[in-house]
mmCIF file of C-alpha atoms in Angstrom:
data_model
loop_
_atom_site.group_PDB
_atom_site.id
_atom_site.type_symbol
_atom_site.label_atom_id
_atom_site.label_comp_id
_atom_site.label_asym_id
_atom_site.label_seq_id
_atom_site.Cartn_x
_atom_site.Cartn_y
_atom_site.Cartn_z
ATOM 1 C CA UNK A 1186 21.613 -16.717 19.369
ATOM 2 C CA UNK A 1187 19.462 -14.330 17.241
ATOM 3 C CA UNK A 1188 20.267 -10.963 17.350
ATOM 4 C CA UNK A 1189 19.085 -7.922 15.394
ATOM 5 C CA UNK A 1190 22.402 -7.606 13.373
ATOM 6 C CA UNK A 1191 21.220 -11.137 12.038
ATOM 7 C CA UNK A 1192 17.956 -10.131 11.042
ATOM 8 C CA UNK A 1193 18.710 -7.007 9.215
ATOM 9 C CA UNK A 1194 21.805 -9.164 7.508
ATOM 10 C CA UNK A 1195 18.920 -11.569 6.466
ATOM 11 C CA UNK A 1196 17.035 -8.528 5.248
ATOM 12 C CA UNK A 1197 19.886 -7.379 2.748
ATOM 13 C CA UNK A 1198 20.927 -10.762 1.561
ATOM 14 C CA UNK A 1199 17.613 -10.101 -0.815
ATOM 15 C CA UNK A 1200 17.178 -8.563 -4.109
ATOM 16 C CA UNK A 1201 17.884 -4.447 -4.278
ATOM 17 C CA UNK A 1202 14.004 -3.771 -3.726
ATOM 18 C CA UNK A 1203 13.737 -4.533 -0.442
ATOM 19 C CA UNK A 1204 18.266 -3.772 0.252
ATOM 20 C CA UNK A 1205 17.628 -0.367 -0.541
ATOM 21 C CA UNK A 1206 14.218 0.290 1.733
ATOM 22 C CA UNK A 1207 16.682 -1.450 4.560
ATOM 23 C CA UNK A 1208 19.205 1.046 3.932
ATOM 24 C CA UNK A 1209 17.549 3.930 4.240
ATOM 25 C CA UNK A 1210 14.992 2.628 7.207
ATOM 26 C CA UNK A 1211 16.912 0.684 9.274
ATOM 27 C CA UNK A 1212 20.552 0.885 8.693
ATOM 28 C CA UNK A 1213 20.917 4.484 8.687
ATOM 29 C CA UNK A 1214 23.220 4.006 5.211
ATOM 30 C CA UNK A 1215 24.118 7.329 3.221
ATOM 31 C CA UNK A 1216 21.912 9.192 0.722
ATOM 32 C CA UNK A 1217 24.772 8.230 -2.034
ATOM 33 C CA UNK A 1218 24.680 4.254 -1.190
ATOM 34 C CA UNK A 1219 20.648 4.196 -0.713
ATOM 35 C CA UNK A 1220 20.000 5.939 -4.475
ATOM 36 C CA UNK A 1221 22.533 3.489 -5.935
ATOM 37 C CA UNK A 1222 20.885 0.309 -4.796
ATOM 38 C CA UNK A 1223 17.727 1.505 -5.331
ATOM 39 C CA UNK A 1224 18.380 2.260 -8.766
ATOM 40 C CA UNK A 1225 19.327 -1.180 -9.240
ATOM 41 C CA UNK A 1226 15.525 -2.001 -8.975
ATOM 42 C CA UNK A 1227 14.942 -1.299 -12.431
ATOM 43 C CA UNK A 1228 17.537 -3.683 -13.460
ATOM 44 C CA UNK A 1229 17.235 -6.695 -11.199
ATOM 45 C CA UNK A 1230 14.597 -8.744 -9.237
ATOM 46 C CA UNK A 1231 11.132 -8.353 -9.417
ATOM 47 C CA UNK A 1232 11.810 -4.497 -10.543
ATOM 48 C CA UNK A 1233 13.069 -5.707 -13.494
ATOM 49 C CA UNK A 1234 10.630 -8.475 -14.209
ATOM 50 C CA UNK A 1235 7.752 -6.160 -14.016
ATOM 51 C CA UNK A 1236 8.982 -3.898 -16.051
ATOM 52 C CA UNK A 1237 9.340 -6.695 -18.494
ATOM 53 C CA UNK A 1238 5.873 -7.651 -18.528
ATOM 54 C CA UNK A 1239 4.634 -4.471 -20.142
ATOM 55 C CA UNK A 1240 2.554 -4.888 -23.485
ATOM 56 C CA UNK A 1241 3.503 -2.327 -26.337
ATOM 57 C CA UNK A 1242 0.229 -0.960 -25.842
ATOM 58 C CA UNK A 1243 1.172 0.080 -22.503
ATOM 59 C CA UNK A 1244 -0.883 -2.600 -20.829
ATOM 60 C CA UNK A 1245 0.266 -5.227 -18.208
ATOM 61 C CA UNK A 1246 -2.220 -8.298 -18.094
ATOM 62 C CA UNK A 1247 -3.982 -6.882 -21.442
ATOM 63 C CA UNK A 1248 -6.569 -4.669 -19.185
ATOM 64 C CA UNK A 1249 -6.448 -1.430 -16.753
ATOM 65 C CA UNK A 1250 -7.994 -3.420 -14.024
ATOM 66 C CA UNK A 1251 -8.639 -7.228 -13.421
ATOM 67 C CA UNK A 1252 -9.907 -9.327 -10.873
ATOM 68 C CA UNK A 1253 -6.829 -10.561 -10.701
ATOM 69 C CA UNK A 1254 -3.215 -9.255 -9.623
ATOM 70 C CA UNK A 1255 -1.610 -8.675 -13.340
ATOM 71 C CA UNK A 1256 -3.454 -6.060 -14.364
ATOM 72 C CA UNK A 1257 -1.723 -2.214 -15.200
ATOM 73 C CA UNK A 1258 -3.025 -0.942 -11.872
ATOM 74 C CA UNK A 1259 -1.365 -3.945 -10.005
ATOM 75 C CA UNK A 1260 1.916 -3.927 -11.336
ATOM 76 C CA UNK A 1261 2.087 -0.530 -10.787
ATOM 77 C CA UNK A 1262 1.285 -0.490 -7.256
ATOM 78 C CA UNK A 1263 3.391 -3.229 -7.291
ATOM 79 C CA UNK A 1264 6.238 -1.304 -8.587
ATOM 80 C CA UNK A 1265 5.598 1.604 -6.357
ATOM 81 C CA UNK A 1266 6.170 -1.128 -3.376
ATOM 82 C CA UNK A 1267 9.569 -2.148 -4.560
ATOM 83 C CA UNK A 1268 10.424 1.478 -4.871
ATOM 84 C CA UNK A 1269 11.231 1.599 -8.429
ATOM 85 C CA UNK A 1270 12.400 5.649 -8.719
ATOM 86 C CA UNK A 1271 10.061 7.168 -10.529
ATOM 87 C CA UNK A 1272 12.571 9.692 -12.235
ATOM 88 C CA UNK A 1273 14.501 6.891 -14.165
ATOM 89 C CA UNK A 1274 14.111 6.863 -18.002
ATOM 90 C CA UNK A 1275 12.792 2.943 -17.147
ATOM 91 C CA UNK A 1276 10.016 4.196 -14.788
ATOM 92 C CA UNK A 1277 9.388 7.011 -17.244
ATOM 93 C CA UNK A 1278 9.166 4.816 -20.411
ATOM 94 C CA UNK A 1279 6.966 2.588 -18.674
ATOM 95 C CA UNK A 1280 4.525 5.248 -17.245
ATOM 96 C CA UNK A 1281 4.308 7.007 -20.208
ATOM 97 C CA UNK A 1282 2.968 4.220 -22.437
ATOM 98 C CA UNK A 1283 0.568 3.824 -19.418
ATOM 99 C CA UNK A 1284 -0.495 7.128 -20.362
ATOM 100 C CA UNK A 1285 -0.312 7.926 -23.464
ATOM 101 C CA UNK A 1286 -2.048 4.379 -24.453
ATOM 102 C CA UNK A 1287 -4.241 2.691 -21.753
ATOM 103 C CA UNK A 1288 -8.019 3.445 -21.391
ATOM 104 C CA UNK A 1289 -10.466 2.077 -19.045
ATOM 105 C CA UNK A 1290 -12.169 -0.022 -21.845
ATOM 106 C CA UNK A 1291 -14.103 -3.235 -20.721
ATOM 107 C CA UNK A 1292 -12.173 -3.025 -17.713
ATOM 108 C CA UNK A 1293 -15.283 -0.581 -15.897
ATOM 109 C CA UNK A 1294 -18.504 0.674 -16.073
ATOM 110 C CA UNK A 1295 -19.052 1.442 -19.820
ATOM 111 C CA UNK A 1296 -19.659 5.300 -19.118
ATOM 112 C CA UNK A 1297 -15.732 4.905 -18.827
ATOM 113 C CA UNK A 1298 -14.652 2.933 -21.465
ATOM 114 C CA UNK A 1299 -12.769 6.482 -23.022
ATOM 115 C CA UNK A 1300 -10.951 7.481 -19.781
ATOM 116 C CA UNK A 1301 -7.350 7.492 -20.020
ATOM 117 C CA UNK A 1302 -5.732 5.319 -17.087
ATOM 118 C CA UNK A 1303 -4.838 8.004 -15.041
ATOM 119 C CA UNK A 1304 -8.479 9.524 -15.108
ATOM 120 C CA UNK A 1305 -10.029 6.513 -13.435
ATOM 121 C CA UNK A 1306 -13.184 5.227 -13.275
ATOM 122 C CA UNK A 1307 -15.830 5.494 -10.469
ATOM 123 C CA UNK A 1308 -15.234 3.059 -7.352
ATOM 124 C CA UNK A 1309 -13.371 5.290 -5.168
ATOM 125 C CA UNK A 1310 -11.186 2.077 -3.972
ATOM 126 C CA UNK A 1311 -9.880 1.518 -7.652
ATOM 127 C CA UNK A 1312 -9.666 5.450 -7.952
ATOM 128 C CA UNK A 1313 -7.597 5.194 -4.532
ATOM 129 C CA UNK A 1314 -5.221 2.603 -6.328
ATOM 130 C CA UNK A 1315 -4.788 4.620 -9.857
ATOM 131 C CA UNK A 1316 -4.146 8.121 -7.895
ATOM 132 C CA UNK A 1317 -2.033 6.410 -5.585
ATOM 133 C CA UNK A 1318 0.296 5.390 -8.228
ATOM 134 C CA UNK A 1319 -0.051 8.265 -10.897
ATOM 135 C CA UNK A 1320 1.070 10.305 -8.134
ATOM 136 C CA UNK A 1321 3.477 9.077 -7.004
ATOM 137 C CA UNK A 1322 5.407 8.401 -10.932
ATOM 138 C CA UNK A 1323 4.356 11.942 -10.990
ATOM 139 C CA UNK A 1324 1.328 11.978 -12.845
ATOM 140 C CA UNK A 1325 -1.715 14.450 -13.004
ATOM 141 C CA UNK A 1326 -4.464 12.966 -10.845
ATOM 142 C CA UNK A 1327 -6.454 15.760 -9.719
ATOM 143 C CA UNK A 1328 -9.540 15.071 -11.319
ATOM 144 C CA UNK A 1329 -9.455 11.542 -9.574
ATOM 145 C CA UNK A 1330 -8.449 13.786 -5.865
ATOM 146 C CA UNK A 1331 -11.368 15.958 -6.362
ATOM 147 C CA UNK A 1332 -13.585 13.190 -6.715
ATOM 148 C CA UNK A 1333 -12.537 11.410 -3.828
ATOM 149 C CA UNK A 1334 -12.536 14.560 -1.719
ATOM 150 C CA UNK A 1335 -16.599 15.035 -3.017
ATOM 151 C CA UNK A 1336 -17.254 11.426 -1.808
ATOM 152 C CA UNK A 1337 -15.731 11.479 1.500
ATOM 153 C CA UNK A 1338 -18.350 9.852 4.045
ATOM 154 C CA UNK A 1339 -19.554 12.193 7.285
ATOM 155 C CA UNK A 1340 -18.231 9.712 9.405
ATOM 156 C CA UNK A 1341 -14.437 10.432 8.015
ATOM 157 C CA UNK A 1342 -14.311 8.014 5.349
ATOM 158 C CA UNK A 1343 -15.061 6.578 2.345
ATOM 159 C CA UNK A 1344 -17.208 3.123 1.107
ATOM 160 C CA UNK A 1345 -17.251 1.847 -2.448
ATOM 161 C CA UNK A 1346 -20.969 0.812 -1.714
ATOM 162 C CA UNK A 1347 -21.579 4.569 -0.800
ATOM 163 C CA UNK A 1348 -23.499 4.955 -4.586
ATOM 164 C CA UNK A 1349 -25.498 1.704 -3.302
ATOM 165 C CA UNK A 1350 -26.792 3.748 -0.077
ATOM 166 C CA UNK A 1351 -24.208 2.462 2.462
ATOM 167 C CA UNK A 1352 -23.606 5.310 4.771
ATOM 168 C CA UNK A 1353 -20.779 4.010 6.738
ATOM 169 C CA UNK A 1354 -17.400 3.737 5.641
ATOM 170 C CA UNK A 1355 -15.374 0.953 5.123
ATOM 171 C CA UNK A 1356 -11.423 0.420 6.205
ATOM 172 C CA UNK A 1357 -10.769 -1.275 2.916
ATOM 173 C CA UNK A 1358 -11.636 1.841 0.767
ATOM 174 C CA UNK A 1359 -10.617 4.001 3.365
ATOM 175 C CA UNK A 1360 -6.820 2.829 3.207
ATOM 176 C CA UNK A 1361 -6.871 3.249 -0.337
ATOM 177 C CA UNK A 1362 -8.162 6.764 -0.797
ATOM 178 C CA UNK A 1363 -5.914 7.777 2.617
ATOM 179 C CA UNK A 1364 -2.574 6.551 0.769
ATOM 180 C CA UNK A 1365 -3.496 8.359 -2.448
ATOM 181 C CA UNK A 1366 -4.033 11.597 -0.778
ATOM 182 C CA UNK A 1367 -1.172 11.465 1.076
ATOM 183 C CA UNK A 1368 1.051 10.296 -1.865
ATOM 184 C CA UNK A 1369 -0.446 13.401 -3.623
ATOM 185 C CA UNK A 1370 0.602 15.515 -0.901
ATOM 186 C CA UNK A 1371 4.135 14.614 -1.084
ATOM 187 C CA UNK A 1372 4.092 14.456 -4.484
ATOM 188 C CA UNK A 1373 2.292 17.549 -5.615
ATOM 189 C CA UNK A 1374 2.384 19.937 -2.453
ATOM 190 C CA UNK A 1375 0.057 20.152 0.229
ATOM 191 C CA UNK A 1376 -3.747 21.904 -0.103
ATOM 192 C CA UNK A 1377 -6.023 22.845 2.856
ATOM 193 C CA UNK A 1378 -8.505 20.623 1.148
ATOM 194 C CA UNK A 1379 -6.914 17.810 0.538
ATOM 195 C CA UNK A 1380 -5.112 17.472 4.245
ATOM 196 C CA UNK A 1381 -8.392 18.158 6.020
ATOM 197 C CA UNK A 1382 -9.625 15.720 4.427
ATOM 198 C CA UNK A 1383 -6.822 13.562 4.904
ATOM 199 C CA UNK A 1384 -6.275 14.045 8.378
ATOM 200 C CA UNK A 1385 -10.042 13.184 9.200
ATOM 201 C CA UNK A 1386 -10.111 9.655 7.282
ATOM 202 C CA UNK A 1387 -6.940 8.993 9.591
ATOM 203 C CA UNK A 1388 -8.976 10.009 12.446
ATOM 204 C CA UNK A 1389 -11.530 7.247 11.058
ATOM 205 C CA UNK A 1390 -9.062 5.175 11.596
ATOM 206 C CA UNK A 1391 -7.721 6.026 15.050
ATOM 207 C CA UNK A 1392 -10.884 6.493 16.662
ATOM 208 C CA UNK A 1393 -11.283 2.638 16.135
ATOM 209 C CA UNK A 1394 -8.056 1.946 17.353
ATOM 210 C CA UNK A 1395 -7.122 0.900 13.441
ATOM 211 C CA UNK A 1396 -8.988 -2.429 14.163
ATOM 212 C CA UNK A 1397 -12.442 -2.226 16.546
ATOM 213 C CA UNK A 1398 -15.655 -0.906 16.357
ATOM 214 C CA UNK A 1399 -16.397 2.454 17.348
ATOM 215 C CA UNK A 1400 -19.698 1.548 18.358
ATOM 216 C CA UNK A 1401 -18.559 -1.496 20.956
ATOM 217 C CA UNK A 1402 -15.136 -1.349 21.083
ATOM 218 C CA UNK A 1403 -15.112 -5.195 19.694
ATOM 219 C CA UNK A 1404 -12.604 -6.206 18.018
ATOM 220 C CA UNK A 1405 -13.448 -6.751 13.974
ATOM 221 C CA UNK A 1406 -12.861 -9.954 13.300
ATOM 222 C CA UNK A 1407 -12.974 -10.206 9.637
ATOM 223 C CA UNK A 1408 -13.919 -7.940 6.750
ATOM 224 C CA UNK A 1409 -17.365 -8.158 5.754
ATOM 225 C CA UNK A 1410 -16.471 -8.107 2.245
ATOM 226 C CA UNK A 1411 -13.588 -9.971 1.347
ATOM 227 C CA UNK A 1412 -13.742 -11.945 4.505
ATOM 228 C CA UNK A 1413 -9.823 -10.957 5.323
ATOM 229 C CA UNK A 1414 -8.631 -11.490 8.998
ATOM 230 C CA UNK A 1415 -7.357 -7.866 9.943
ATOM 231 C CA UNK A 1416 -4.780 -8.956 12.087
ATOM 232 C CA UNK A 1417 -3.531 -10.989 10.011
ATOM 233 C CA UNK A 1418 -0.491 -9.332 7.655
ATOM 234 C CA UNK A 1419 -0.353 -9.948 4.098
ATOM 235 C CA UNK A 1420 1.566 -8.413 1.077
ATOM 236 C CA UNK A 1421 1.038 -7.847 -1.011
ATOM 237 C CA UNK A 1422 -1.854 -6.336 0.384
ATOM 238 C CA UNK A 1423 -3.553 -4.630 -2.717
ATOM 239 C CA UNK A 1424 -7.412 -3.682 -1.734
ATOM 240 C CA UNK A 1425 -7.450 -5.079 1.257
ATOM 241 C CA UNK A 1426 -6.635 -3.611 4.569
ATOM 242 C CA UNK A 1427 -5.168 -4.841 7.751
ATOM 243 C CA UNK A 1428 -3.260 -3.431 10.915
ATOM 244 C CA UNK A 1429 0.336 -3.043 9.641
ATOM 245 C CA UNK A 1430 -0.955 -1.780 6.712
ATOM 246 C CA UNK A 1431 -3.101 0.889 8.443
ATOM 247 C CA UNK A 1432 0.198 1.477 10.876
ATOM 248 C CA UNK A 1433 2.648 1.448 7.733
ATOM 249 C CA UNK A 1434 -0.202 4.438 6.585
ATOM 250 C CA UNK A 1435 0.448 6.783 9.875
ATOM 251 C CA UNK A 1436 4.029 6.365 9.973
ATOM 252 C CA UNK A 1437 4.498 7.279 6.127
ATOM 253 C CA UNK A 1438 2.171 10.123 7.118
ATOM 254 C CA UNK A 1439 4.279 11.188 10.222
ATOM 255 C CA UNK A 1440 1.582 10.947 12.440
ATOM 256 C CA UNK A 1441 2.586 11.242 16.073
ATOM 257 C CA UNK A 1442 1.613 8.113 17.635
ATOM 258 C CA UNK A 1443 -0.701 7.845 20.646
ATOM 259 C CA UNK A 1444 -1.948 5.449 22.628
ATOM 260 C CA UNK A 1445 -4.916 4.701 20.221
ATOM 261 C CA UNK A 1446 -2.204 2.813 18.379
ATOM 262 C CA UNK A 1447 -0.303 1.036 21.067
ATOM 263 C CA UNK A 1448 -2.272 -2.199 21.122
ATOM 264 C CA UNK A 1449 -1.627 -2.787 17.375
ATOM 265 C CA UNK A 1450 1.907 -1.951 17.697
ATOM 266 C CA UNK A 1451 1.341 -4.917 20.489
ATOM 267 C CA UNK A 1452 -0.144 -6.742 18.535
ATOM 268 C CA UNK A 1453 2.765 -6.315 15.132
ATOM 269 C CA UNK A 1454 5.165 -6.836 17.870
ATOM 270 C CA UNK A 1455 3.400 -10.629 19.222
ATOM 271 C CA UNK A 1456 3.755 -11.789 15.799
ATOM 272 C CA UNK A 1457 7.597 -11.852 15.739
ATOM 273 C CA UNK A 1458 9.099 -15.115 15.730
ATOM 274 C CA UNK A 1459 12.212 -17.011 17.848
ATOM 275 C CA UNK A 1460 14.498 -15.715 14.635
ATOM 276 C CA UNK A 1461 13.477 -11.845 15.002
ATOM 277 C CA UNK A 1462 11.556 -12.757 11.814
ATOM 278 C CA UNK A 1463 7.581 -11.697 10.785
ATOM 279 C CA UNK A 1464 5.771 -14.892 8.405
ATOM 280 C CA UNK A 1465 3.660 -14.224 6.016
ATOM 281 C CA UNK A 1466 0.508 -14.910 7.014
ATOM 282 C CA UNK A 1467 -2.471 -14.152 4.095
ATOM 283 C CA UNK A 1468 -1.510 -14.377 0.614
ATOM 284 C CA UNK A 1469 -4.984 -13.056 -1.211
ATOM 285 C CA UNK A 1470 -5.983 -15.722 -3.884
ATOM 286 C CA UNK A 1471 -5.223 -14.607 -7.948
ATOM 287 C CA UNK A 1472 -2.260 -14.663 -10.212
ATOM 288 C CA UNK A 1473 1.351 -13.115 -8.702
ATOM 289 C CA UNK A 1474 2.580 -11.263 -11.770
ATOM 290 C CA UNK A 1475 5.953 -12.242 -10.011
ATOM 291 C CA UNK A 1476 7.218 -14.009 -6.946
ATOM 292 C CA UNK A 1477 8.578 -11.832 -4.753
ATOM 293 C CA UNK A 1478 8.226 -13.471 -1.232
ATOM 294 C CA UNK A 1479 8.849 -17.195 -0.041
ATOM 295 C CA UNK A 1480 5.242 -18.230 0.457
ATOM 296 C CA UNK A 1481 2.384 -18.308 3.195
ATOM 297 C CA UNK A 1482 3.640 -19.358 6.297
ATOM 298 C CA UNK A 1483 7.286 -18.821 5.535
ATOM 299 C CA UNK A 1484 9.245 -15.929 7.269
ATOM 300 C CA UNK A 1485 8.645 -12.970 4.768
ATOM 301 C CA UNK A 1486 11.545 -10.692 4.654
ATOM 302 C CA UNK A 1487 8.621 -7.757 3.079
ATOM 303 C CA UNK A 1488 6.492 -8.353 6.205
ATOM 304 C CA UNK A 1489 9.675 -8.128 9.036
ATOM 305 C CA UNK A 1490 10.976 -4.758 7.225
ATOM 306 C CA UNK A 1491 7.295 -3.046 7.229
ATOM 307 C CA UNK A 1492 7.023 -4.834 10.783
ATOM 308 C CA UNK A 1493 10.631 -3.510 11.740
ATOM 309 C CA UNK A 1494 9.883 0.127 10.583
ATOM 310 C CA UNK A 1495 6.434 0.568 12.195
ATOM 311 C CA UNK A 1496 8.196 -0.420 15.570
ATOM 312 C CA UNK A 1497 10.836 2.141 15.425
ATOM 313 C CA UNK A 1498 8.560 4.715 14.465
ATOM 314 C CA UNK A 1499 6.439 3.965 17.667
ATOM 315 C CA UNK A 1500 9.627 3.673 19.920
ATOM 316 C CA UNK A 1501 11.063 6.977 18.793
ATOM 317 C CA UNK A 1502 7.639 8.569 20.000
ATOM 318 C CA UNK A 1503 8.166 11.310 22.469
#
């Protein structure tokens, strides 16, 4: 017989990336224990592989950006996933070089060739990406906020095709700006600017139930983009958005939650299998800079903890 005891032991018998976001989301464990393991992060795993992978220019995959998944940005968002602390001299080292060293050169449009990484470029989904992380290894990204905030959409929020003439907004970009401003929030202290216009991309976001048109209600089958299946959960999920990713967004954000998101909490809750257990379902084509999950279609212990922690934030609703 499955029980949850046997899916949260499945959860820790894993590297101290994902033990130590178990420990503090689901198992209740002391402050003490939870800041031990996740200091291990830096040391073992995929932590400590990443880490490893840094250039002594600063640079991860020899670029800022890439089409692929090794660039600077990537591993760094992929680093801010695992949880590496971003106080630790190995966090600090690494961040540092980042910014002391890496520009935007052939990476962008030329106009930003000089910027220093943490100054970004001019798509506001990349810009989402580099706040996201500068802020939260404590970086200054303030010039990259008050851009974003200038190029928020009327309808709530934001489209890299915007400069093309687009004048609706589009969930992938969307997710990307919304985590950076909240990450900048929590990181640098709240502003009436910033969490107004925060609070009205997440109501972008509700107001289509996190996965249906506004218009018609329909449900949006795939992304016009990228061609990603919204309901179905990758990770990791790096541009692209999809329903536990938007959920994972309002629970970080401590957003109450209504009954615009009760049928995607159905919906995260139909994908559980007869082990208690959530598969990975998309991995996004490019270059892993590291493994870190079993494969498509194999129970994904990242998936079931984000799954695990967006239910419990709905059932402790009041």
């Amino acid at each position: 017989m499955v029980t949850g005891e046997s899916v949260l032991q499945w959860l820790l018998d894993s590297d101290p990336s994902i033990r130590w976001q178990v420990m503090r989301d689901l198992t209740g464990a002391p402050a003490e224990e939870v800041a031990a393991e996740r200091a291990r992060v830096a040391t073992e795993g995929p932590g400590a592989r990443l880490l490893a992978l840094q250039a002594p220019d600063g640079r991860r995959g020899g670029a800022a950006w890439n089409r692929g998944w090794s660039s600077t940005m990537h591993v760094l968002m992929l680093l801010r996933d695992l949880g590496l602390d971003p106080a630790s001299d190995p966090a600090r080292r690494a961040v540092g070089l980042v910014r002391d060293g890496v520009t935007w050169k052939g990476c962008g449009p030329p106009e930003c060739d000089g910027n220093p990484f943490f100054a970004g470029e001019i798509e506001p989904c990349i810009n989402g990406q580099v706040a996201t992380v500068g802020a939260y290894f404590g970086e200054d990204v303030r010039g990259i906020v008050d851009r974003l905030l200038a190029e928020q959409l009327p309808d709530g929020g934001w489209n890299c095709e915007a400069a093309n003439g687009s004048p609706r907004s589009s969930f992938n970009t969307t997710i990307c700006v919304l985590e950076a401003l909240l990450e900048h929030e929590l990181r640098a202290g709240s502003s009436p600017a910033v969490t107004a216009a925060r609070l009205r991309g997440q109501e972008y976001l509700l107001e289509r139930r996190l996965f249906r048109r506004r218009s018609t209600g329909a449900v949006i089958e795939r992304d016009r983009k990228g061609g990603a299946v919204w309901t179905r959960f990758a990770f990791p999920t790096w541009w692209h958005y999809d329903v536990l990713r938007g959920l994972e967004y309002l629970r970080r954000a401590g957003v109450a939650p209504d009954e615009r998101v009760a049928e995607a909490i159905g919906l995260v809750a139909s994908k559980r299998d007869g082990g208690g257990r959530w598969p990975l379902e998309v991995r996004y084509p490019g270059d892993m800079p590291v493994e870190i999950d079993e494969g498509e279609g194999r129970p994904s212990r990242w998936t079931t903890l984000r799954a695990l922690r967006v239910l419990r934030w709905y059932s402790a609703r009041g």
